[in-house]
Coordinates of C-alpha atoms and ligand atoms in Angstrom, one line a residue:
M1 CA 118.9 -25.5 -67.2
S2 CA 117.4 -23.7 -70.0
K3 CA 117.8 -19.5 -70.6
K4 CA 116.3 -17.5 -72.1
L5 CA 116.4 -15.4 -75.1
H6 CA 115.2 -12.2 -76.7
I7 CA 115.4 -11.9 -80.3
K8 CA 113.9 -8.7 -81.8
T9 CA 114.3 -8.4 -85.5
Y10 CA 114.4 -5.3 -87.9
G11 CA 114.1 -5.3 -91.5
C12 CA 113.6 -7.7 -94.3
Q13 CA 112.1 -10.9 -94.2
M14 CA 116.2 -12.2 -94.7
N15 CA 115.8 -11.1 -91.5
V16 CA 113.1 -13.0 -89.6
Y17 CA 115.2 -16.3 -91.1
D18 CA 118.1 -15.4 -89.8
S19 CA 116.8 -15.0 -86.7
E20 CA 114.9 -18.1 -86.8
R21 CA 118.2 -19.8 -87.6
M22 CA 120.3 -17.8 -84.6
A23 CA 117.8 -19.2 -82.3
D24 CA 118.3 -22.7 -83.9
I25 CA 121.9 -22.5 -83.3
L26 CA 121.3 -21.6 -80.0
A27 CA 118.9 -24.2 -78.9
P28 CA 121.6 -26.7 -78.3
L29 CA 123.1 -24.2 -75.7
G30 CA 120.2 -24.9 -74.0
Y31 CA 118.9 -21.2 -75.4
A32 CA 114.9 -21.2 -75.4
A33 CA 112.5 -18.1 -76.2
G34 CA 111.5 -15.8 -73.5
D35 CA 108.5 -13.8 -72.7
G36 CA 110.5 -10.5 -73.4
P37 CA 113.7 -8.7 -72.8
E38 CA 113.6 -7.8 -69.0
D39 CA 114.2 -11.4 -67.8
A40 CA 116.7 -12.7 -70.6
D41 CA 120.0 -14.1 -70.3
M42 CA 120.7 -13.1 -74.0
V43 CA 119.1 -10.4 -76.3
I44 CA 120.4 -10.2 -79.9
L45 CA 118.8 -7.4 -81.6
N46 CA 118.9 -8.6 -85.8
T47 CA 119.2 -4.7 -87.5
C48 CA 118.8 -3.2 -90.5
H49 CA 120.3 -0.6 -91.9
I50 CA 118.2 0.6 -94.9
R51 CA 117.2 3.9 -93.9
E52 CA 118.2 6.5 -91.6
K53 CA 116.1 6.0 -88.5
A54 CA 116.6 2.5 -88.6
A55 CA 120.4 2.7 -87.1
E56 CA 119.2 5.1 -84.8
K57 CA 116.3 3.2 -83.2
V58 CA 119.0 0.5 -82.6
F59 CA 120.8 2.6 -80.5
S60 CA 117.8 4.1 -78.3
E61 CA 116.9 0.4 -77.6
L62 CA 120.2 -0.2 -77.0
G63 CA 120.4 2.2 -74.1
R64 CA 116.5 0.2 -72.7
L65 CA 118.6 -2.6 -72.4
R66 CA 121.7 -1.3 -70.7
K67 CA 119.7 -0.5 -68.2
M68 CA 117.6 -3.8 -67.9
K69 CA 121.1 -5.6 -68.0
E70 CA 122.5 -3.3 -65.1
A71 CA 119.1 -3.9 -63.2
R72 CA 120.0 -7.8 -63.3
Q73 CA 122.9 -7.6 -63.1
Q74 CA 122.5 -6.2 -59.4
Q75 CA 120.2 -9.3 -58.8
G76 CA 123.4 -11.3 -59.2
A77 CA 122.5 -12.2 -62.8
D78 CA 123.3 -11.3 -65.9
M79 CA 122.5 -10.6 -69.5
I80 CA 124.4 -10.4 -72.7
I81 CA 123.7 -8.0 -75.4
A82 CA 124.4 -9.4 -79.0
V83 CA 123.7 -7.0 -82.1
A84 CA 123.5 -9.1 -85.3
G85 CA 122.7 -7.7 -89.3
C86 CA 123.4 -5.0 -91.2
V87 CA 123.5 -2.2 -88.6
A88 CA 126.3 -4.6 -86.8
Q89 CA 128.3 -5.4 -90.6
A90 CA 128.3 -1.5 -91.1
E91 CA 128.6 0.1 -88.0
G92 CA 130.1 -2.7 -86.3
A93 CA 133.6 -1.1 -84.7
E94 CA 131.4 2.0 -84.0
I95 CA 129.0 0.1 -81.8
M96 CA 131.8 -1.5 -80.0
R97 CA 132.9 2.0 -79.0
R98 CA 129.4 3.4 -78.0
A99 CA 127.9 1.2 -76.4
P100 CA 131.0 -1.3 -74.5
Y101 CA 127.8 -3.1 -72.4
V102 CA 127.6 -4.9 -75.7
D103 CA 129.1 -8.1 -75.9
I104 CA 129.2 -9.6 -79.1
V105 CA 128.0 -8.0 -82.7
F106 CA 128.8 -9.4 -85.5
G107 CA 127.5 -9.6 -89.1
P108 CA 124.8 -11.5 -91.2
Q109 CA 127.5 -13.6 -92.8
A110 CA 129.2 -14.4 -89.3
Y111 CA 126.1 -16.0 -87.3
Y112 CA 126.9 -19.5 -87.5
R113 CA 129.6 -18.7 -85.5
L114 CA 127.1 -17.8 -82.7
P115 CA 128.7 -20.9 -80.4
E116 CA 132.1 -19.7 -80.3
M117 CA 130.7 -16.1 -79.2
V118 CA 128.5 -16.6 -76.6
A119 CA 130.7 -19.4 -75.0
R120 CA 133.2 -16.4 -75.0
A121 CA 131.2 -13.9 -73.4
S122 CA 130.1 -16.2 -71.1
R123 CA 133.5 -16.9 -69.6
G124 CA 133.7 -13.1 -69.2
A125 CA 136.2 -13.9 -71.8
G126 CA 135.9 -10.4 -73.7
R127 CA 133.8 -9.4 -76.5
T128 CA 133.7 -10.2 -80.1
L129 CA 133.4 -8.5 -83.2
D130 CA 133.0 -10.5 -85.9
T131 CA 131.9 -8.9 -89.6
D132 CA 134.4 -11.2 -92.0
F133 CA 132.7 -12.3 -95.0
P134 CA 134.0 -16.1 -95.0
T135 CA 134.8 -17.4 -97.7
R136 CA 132.4 -20.3 -97.4
S137 CA 128.7 -19.7 -97.0
K138 CA 127.4 -19.7 -93.8
F139 CA 124.5 -21.6 -95.2
D140 CA 127.5 -25.3 -94.5
F141 CA 127.7 -24.6 -91.2
L142 CA 124.0 -24.2 -90.5
P143 CA 122.6 -27.0 -88.1
D144 CA 120.5 -29.0 -91.0
E145 CA 117.2 -30.1 -88.3
V146 CA 115.2 -27.9 -87.0
A147 CA 116.8 -28.0 -83.3
A148 CA 114.0 -25.4 -81.5
P149 CA 110.6 -26.0 -82.9
H150 CA 109.1 -22.4 -83.8
E151 CA 105.9 -22.8 -83.2
Q152 CA 103.6 -24.7 -84.7
R153 CA 103.1 -22.7 -88.1
S154 CA 101.5 -23.4 -91.7
S155 CA 103.8 -20.5 -93.4
A156 CA 107.5 -20.0 -93.4
F157 CA 110.5 -18.4 -95.4
L158 CA 113.1 -20.0 -96.7
T159 CA 116.2 -18.1 -98.2
V160 CA 117.5 -19.3 -101.1
Q161 CA 119.8 -16.3 -102.2
E162 CA 122.0 -13.9 -100.4
G163 CA 123.1 -11.3 -101.1
C164 CA 123.2 -8.4 -103.9
D165 CA 125.7 -7.5 -107.0
K166 CA 123.6 -4.9 -108.6
F167 CA 124.6 -1.6 -106.9
C168 CA 122.1 0.5 -107.1
A169 CA 123.1 4.4 -106.4
F170 CA 121.3 4.4 -103.2
C171 CA 121.3 0.6 -101.2
V172 CA 123.4 -0.6 -98.5
V173 CA 122.6 -3.7 -99.2
P174 CA 125.4 -4.7 -101.4
Y175 CA 127.7 -4.2 -99.0
T176 CA 126.0 -5.5 -96.1
R177 CA 124.9 -8.6 -97.4
G178 CA 128.3 -8.9 -99.8
A179 CA 128.5 -10.6 -103.1
E180 CA 125.8 -12.6 -104.7
Y181 CA 125.1 -16.3 -103.5
S182 CA 122.9 -18.7 -104.5
R183 CA 122.4 -22.0 -102.5
P184 CA 122.2 -25.2 -103.7
A185 CA 119.0 -26.4 -105.5
A186 CA 119.7 -29.9 -103.2
D187 CA 120.2 -28.1 -99.4
I188 CA 117.0 -26.0 -100.4
L189 CA 114.6 -29.1 -101.2
A190 CA 115.8 -30.9 -98.2
E191 CA 115.0 -27.9 -95.9
A192 CA 111.7 -27.7 -97.9
R193 CA 110.8 -30.7 -97.2
R194 CA 111.6 -30.8 -93.3
L195 CA 109.3 -27.6 -93.1
T196 CA 106.5 -29.4 -95.2
A197 CA 106.9 -32.2 -92.9
S198 CA 106.3 -30.2 -89.9
G199 CA 103.2 -29.2 -91.7
V200 CA 104.2 -26.5 -93.2
R201 CA 101.9 -25.3 -96.4
E202 CA 103.4 -22.7 -98.2
I203 CA 106.7 -21.4 -98.4
T204 CA 108.3 -18.1 -99.6
L205 CA 111.9 -18.1 -101.2
L206 CA 114.0 -15.3 -99.9
G207 CA 116.7 -13.3 -101.6
Q208 CA 117.4 -9.9 -101.9
N209 CA 117.4 -10.4 -106.1
V210 CA 115.8 -13.7 -105.8
N211 CA 114.8 -14.0 -109.0
A212 CA 118.9 -13.7 -109.8
Y213 CA 118.4 -17.2 -108.5
H214 CA 121.2 -19.5 -110.4
G215 CA 122.2 -22.7 -107.8
E216 CA 123.9 -25.7 -108.3
G217 CA 121.4 -28.3 -109.2
P218 CA 121.5 -32.3 -108.0
D219 CA 122.4 -32.3 -112.1
G220 CA 125.6 -30.3 -111.7
R221 CA 123.8 -27.9 -114.5
D222 CA 122.8 -24.6 -112.9
W223 CA 119.3 -23.8 -112.1
S224 CA 117.1 -20.9 -112.3
L225 CA 114.5 -19.8 -110.0
A226 CA 111.9 -20.9 -112.3
R227 CA 113.4 -24.6 -112.6
L228 CA 113.3 -24.4 -108.6
I229 CA 110.3 -22.9 -108.1
R230 CA 108.9 -26.1 -110.5
E231 CA 110.6 -28.5 -108.6
L232 CA 109.4 -27.4 -105.4
A233 CA 105.7 -27.3 -106.6
E234 CA 106.1 -30.6 -107.1
L235 CA 107.0 -31.8 -103.0
P236 CA 103.6 -33.3 -101.2
G237 CA 101.7 -31.4 -98.5
L238 CA 103.5 -28.0 -100.5
V239 CA 100.5 -25.8 -101.5
R240 CA 101.7 -22.6 -102.2
L241 CA 105.0 -20.8 -102.8
R242 CA 105.7 -17.4 -103.3
Y243 CA 108.8 -15.1 -104.0
T244 CA 110.8 -12.2 -103.3
T245 CA 111.9 -9.7 -103.4
S246 CA 112.7 -9.4 -107.4
H247 CA 114.6 -7.5 -109.8
P248 CA 112.9 -6.6 -112.6
L249 CA 116.3 -7.3 -114.5
E250 CA 115.9 -10.4 -113.6
M251 CA 112.0 -11.2 -114.5
S252 CA 112.8 -14.2 -117.2
R253 CA 110.5 -15.1 -119.6
D254 CA 110.7 -18.7 -117.9
L255 CA 109.7 -17.2 -114.7
I256 CA 107.0 -15.4 -116.3
R257 CA 106.1 -18.7 -117.8
A258 CA 105.9 -20.1 -114.0
H259 CA 103.5 -18.5 -113.1
A260 CA 100.7 -19.1 -116.3
D261 CA 101.5 -22.5 -115.5
V262 CA 102.3 -23.5 -111.8
P263 CA 99.3 -23.7 -109.8
A264 CA 100.6 -23.4 -106.8
L265 CA 102.7 -20.2 -107.7
M266 CA 100.8 -17.3 -106.0
P267 CA 99.6 -14.6 -108.2
Y268 CA 101.3 -12.2 -106.0
L269 CA 104.6 -10.6 -106.7
H270 CA 106.0 -7.8 -105.6
L271 CA 108.5 -6.4 -108.4
P272 CA 109.9 -2.9 -106.6
V273 CA 110.7 0.1 -109.7
Q274 CA 111.9 2.7 -107.6
S275 CA 110.7 5.6 -109.9
G276 CA 109.0 5.9 -112.9
S277 CA 111.8 8.2 -114.6
D278 CA 113.9 7.2 -117.6
R279 CA 116.3 9.5 -115.8
I280 CA 116.0 9.0 -112.2
L281 CA 116.2 5.3 -113.1
E282 CA 119.6 5.4 -115.3
A283 CA 120.9 7.7 -112.0
M284 CA 119.8 5.4 -109.6
N285 CA 122.0 2.7 -111.4
R286 CA 118.6 0.5 -112.2
R287 CA 119.6 -0.9 -115.5
H288 CA 116.6 -0.2 -116.9
K289 CA 113.8 2.2 -118.3
R290 CA 109.7 2.3 -117.7
D291 CA 109.1 0.8 -120.6
D292 CA 111.6 -2.1 -119.9
Y293 CA 108.9 -2.6 -117.1
F294 CA 105.7 -2.2 -118.7
R295 CA 107.0 -4.6 -121.2
I296 CA 107.4 -7.1 -117.9
V297 CA 104.4 -6.3 -116.2
D298 CA 102.1 -6.6 -119.4
L299 CA 104.0 -10.0 -119.8
L300 CA 103.1 -11.3 -116.3
R301 CA 99.4 -10.7 -116.9
E302 CA 99.5 -12.1 -119.9
A303 CA 100.7 -15.6 -118.2
R304 CA 98.8 -14.8 -115.0
P305 CA 95.6 -12.2 -115.5
D306 CA 94.7 -11.8 -111.8
I307 CA 98.5 -11.6 -110.9
A308 CA 98.0 -8.6 -107.7
L309 CA 101.8 -6.4 -107.9
S310 CA 103.3 -5.0 -105.1
G311 CA 105.8 -2.6 -105.5
D312 CA 108.7 -0.4 -104.0
F313 CA 109.0 3.5 -105.0
I314 CA 111.5 6.0 -103.5
V315 CA 111.0 9.9 -103.7
G316 CA 113.7 12.7 -103.8
F317 CA 116.4 10.8 -104.9
P318 CA 118.7 13.3 -105.5
G319 CA 117.9 15.6 -108.9
E320 CA 114.2 14.0 -108.8
D321 CA 113.0 17.3 -110.5
D322 CA 108.7 17.2 -110.8
R323 CA 108.4 16.0 -114.4
D324 CA 110.3 12.9 -112.8
F325 CA 107.4 12.6 -109.9
A326 CA 105.1 12.8 -112.8
D327 CA 106.7 9.9 -114.5
T328 CA 106.1 8.0 -110.9
M329 CA 102.4 9.4 -110.9
D330 CA 102.1 8.3 -114.5
L331 CA 103.2 4.5 -114.1
V332 CA 101.8 4.3 -110.7
R333 CA 98.1 5.0 -112.6
R334 CA 99.4 3.2 -115.5
V335 CA 101.0 -0.5 -113.5
N336 CA 97.6 -0.4 -110.9
Y337 CA 98.8 -1.9 -107.7
A338 CA 97.6 -3.9 -104.8
Q339 CA 99.7 -2.8 -102.7
A340 CA 103.1 -0.7 -102.1
Y341 CA 105.7 0.7 -100.6
S342 CA 106.9 4.1 -100.6
F343 CA 109.8 5.4 -98.8
K344 CA 111.8 9.3 -98.5
F345 CA 115.4 8.8 -100.4
S346 CA 118.3 8.8 -97.3
P347 CA 121.1 9.5 -97.8
R348 CA 123.3 6.1 -96.8
P349 CA 126.9 6.7 -96.0
G350 CA 129.4 4.8 -98.3
T351 CA 126.6 5.0 -101.0
P352 CA 126.7 6.5 -104.3
A353 CA 124.1 8.3 -104.3
A354 CA 125.5 9.9 -100.9
A355 CA 127.9 11.6 -102.9
I356 CA 125.2 13.5 -104.8
A357 CA 123.4 14.6 -101.8
F358 CA 124.8 18.1 -102.7
A359 CA 121.5 17.6 -105.2
E360 CA 119.2 16.6 -102.6
V361 CA 115.3 17.3 -102.5
E362 CA 114.7 19.5 -100.1
E363 CA 112.8 18.1 -97.3
R364 CA 109.3 19.5 -97.4
V365 CA 109.3 18.7 -101.4
K366 CA 110.5 14.9 -100.0
A367 CA 107.0 14.9 -97.4
E368 CA 104.9 16.6 -100.7
R369 CA 106.1 14.2 -102.6
L370 CA 105.6 11.3 -100.8
A371 CA 101.9 12.3 -99.2
A372 CA 100.8 12.5 -102.5
L373 CA 101.9 9.4 -103.7
Q374 CA 100.7 7.4 -101.0
A375 CA 97.4 8.9 -101.5
L376 CA 97.8 7.7 -104.6
L377 CA 99.1 4.0 -103.9
G378 CA 96.4 3.8 -100.8
E379 CA 93.6 4.4 -103.2
Q380 CA 94.6 1.3 -105.6
Q381 CA 94.9 -0.9 -102.1
R382 CA 91.5 0.4 -101.5
A383 CA 90.1 -0.7 -104.5
F384 CA 91.7 -4.0 -105.5
N385 CA 90.5 -5.0 -101.5
E386 CA 86.8 -3.6 -102.6
A387 CA 86.7 -5.8 -105.5
C388 CA 87.4 -8.6 -103.7
L389 CA 83.8 -8.4 -102.0
G390 CA 81.8 -11.0 -102.8
R391 CA 84.5 -12.8 -104.4
E392 CA 85.3 -16.5 -103.0
M393 CA 88.5 -17.6 -102.5
A394 CA 90.7 -19.8 -101.1
V395 CA 92.5 -18.7 -97.6
L396 CA 95.6 -20.7 -95.7
L397 CA 95.1 -19.9 -92.2
E398 CA 97.9 -19.6 -90.0
R399 CA 96.8 -18.3 -86.9
R400 CA 93.9 -17.1 -84.1
G401 CA 92.1 -14.0 -84.4
R402 CA 91.7 -11.8 -82.0
K403 CA 87.8 -13.1 -81.6
P404 CA 86.6 -16.2 -79.8
A405 CA 87.2 -19.4 -82.8
Q406 CA 88.2 -16.7 -85.0
A407 CA 91.4 -17.5 -87.1
V408 CA 93.4 -15.2 -89.6
G409 CA 95.1 -16.3 -93.2
R410 CA 96.4 -14.7 -96.3
S411 CA 94.1 -15.0 -99.3
P412 CA 96.4 -15.9 -103.0
Y413 CA 97.1 -11.8 -103.4
M414 CA 98.3 -12.0 -99.9
Q415 CA 95.7 -10.1 -98.0
A416 CA 94.8 -11.3 -94.7
V417 CA 91.8 -11.8 -94.2
H418 CA 89.5 -12.9 -91.2
V419 CA 87.5 -16.1 -90.4
D420 CA 85.1 -16.5 -88.2
G421 CA 84.6 -19.8 -86.6
A422 CA 87.5 -21.6 -88.3
E423 CA 90.0 -21.6 -85.7
E424 CA 89.6 -25.4 -85.5
R425 CA 90.9 -25.3 -89.3
I426 CA 94.4 -23.3 -89.0
G427 CA 96.7 -24.6 -90.6
S428 CA 94.6 -25.3 -93.7
V429 CA 93.3 -24.3 -96.9
V430 CA 89.8 -23.2 -96.6
M431 CA 87.2 -21.7 -99.2
V432 CA 85.4 -18.2 -98.2
R433 CA 83.0 -16.3 -99.3
I434 CA 84.5 -12.2 -98.3
V435 CA 81.5 -10.5 -96.8
A436 CA 83.6 -7.3 -95.9
V437 CA 86.2 -5.0 -96.2
Q438 CA 88.1 -3.2 -94.1
P439 CA 91.1 -1.0 -94.7
N440 CA 94.0 -4.0 -94.3
S441 CA 92.3 -6.7 -94.8
L442 CA 89.1 -8.5 -95.7
S443 CA 87.0 -11.0 -93.7
G444 CA 85.4 -14.2 -95.2
R445 CA 82.6 -16.6 -94.0
L446 CA 83.5 -20.0 -94.4
L447 CA 82.1 -21.9 -97.4
A448 CA 81.0 -25.4 -97.1
E449 CA 83.4 -28.8 -97.3
G450 CA 84.4 -30.3 -100.5
T451 CA 84.7 -26.5 -102.1
A452 CA 88.3 -25.3 -101.4
D453 CA 91.0 -26.4 -103.7
A454 CA 94.0 -26.7 -104.3
A455 CA 95.5 -23.1 -103.9
Ligands
SAH1 N1 116.1 -6.2 -103.3 C1 115.2 -5.4 -103.3 C2 115.6 -4.0 -102.4 C3 115.6 -4.1 -101.1 S1 115.6 -2.4 -100.0 C4 115.0 -4.2 -104.3 O1 115.7 -4.7 -105.3 O2 114.4 -3.6 -104.8 C5 114.5 -2.5 -99.7 C6 113.4 -0.9 -100.2 O3 114.4 0.2 -99.5 C7 114.0 -0.7 -101.7 O4 113.5 -1.3 -102.6 C8 113.9 0.5 -102.0 O5 112.6 0.8 -102.3 C9 114.0 1.5 -100.2 N2 115.3 2.0 -100.4 C10 116.4 1.3 -100.4 N3 117.8 2.4 -99.8 C11 116.6 3.2 -99.3 C12 117.3 4.8 -99.4 N4 118.9 4.7 -99.1 N5 116.6 5.8 -99.2 C13 115.0 5.7 -99.2 N6 114.5 4.0 -99.5 C14 115.8 3.1 -99.6
SF4_2 FE1 119.7 -2.7 -103.0 FE2 120.2 -2.5 -106.0 FE3 120.5 -4.5 -104.7 FE4 117.7 -4.8 -104.4 S1 118.7 -4.7 -106.3 S2 119.4 -4.7 -103.1 S3 117.9 -2.0 -104.0 S4 121.4 -3.0 -104.6
F3S3 FE1 117.6 -3.4 -94.1 FE2 120.0 -6.1 -94.5 FE3 117.6 -6.3 -95.2 S1 119.1 -3.8 -94.6 S2 116.2 -4.8 -95.5 S3 118.1 -6.2 -92.8 S4 119.3 -6.8 -96.0

């Protein structure tokens, strides 16, 4: 009999990918996606530890799940509760202690052992905490075939690299995900072939430090991300490639060149800089200066003049003063982002920046800086979207929209585009003319057949 599985995913795209793989692993055990947590036989929270609020959310969600589990137990059923991901890795023992109704806690590198953990929990043989970093990569143990057919989709994530050796002073990722690891290129190509065979037209290559990818190639040599991209671009059926997240230090000439001469590589790049101040960049251990970032942006725009840039920013890093913040605002004005994320610094236990939290910027100042930065970034995003009005664009249609017969997809620049009367074209790339611009999306009108190009 089929059992119901509910996975709730927090955090980055790598967690989204991991959640899908967990579903793949559990499918042979009879678990299939249900509608929600209430009537699920198993619930997995795949968590994120990047900022303080993320971990708090997990504990409040666990409180809700406990009630659902008790209700099910009163009806003679049960619910296995599992906590996965980066909070599990960082605070596994704490979760076991604070939440005795949680059956399984496992880190991002241990989920391939889920079948054993679930078997133990189902037998009532005890709780499991597994936050080891195994010596072999989890990818060696994951099932090859996608056993649980994910809903038909045209765009998919593919993790090519995991972990991080950069140790930015504020960041938990090197501790929660472990050391940098690149998957062998042959495995990635095989996975990409399976995805395209199932109808996927766009693949986003994932890694905490994706552009540091250096996996073993089928020829026995190290392949760079650029090499991998060139190879993937040849796969029949694959029309779009993206990669995220990149570190400026690893933005090689070769990778920048790929933006000029690989048509499948979309003109959009998420390239976090965090701060525009050299002093703060150094304190953050980012290991580059603002001028290095400007140089990379110039080279990218030479290679692909229409490239849309996205970024991440942290305001209120310990010691950040008004001049530092003015440098960040200046960098944003000079770069001109199509889209960006910005956060208040959040001290994370165990990171070097948490130890200098005595220099932490006052909450009120952080809030003011974040508001000013977000206003500027919002203005830039609006201007970018408005400049698209009247333009022809290729849109990969991904899903149904709210209105009847409407479809929603993505432009080459990652904007969401609503297209009326295009439902039947979901899964393919269509040409549209942009006829309206909303704050967070565009509306396009389908153009006649035959005008669509490959992108
Ligand atoms: N690997 C990516 C980012 C991973 S985390 C990179 O190198 O840029 C995603 C974003 O969360 C970061 O870019 C940063 O802007 C933000 N972030 C990470 N740690 C943070 C902290 N302690 N406080 C506030 N924001 C943080
Ligand atoms: Fe974190 Fe820095 Fe690594 Fe990105 S590069 S994951 S911000 S340590
Ligand atoms: Fe969060 Fe872990 Fe990703 S901390 S951002 S889920 S790598």
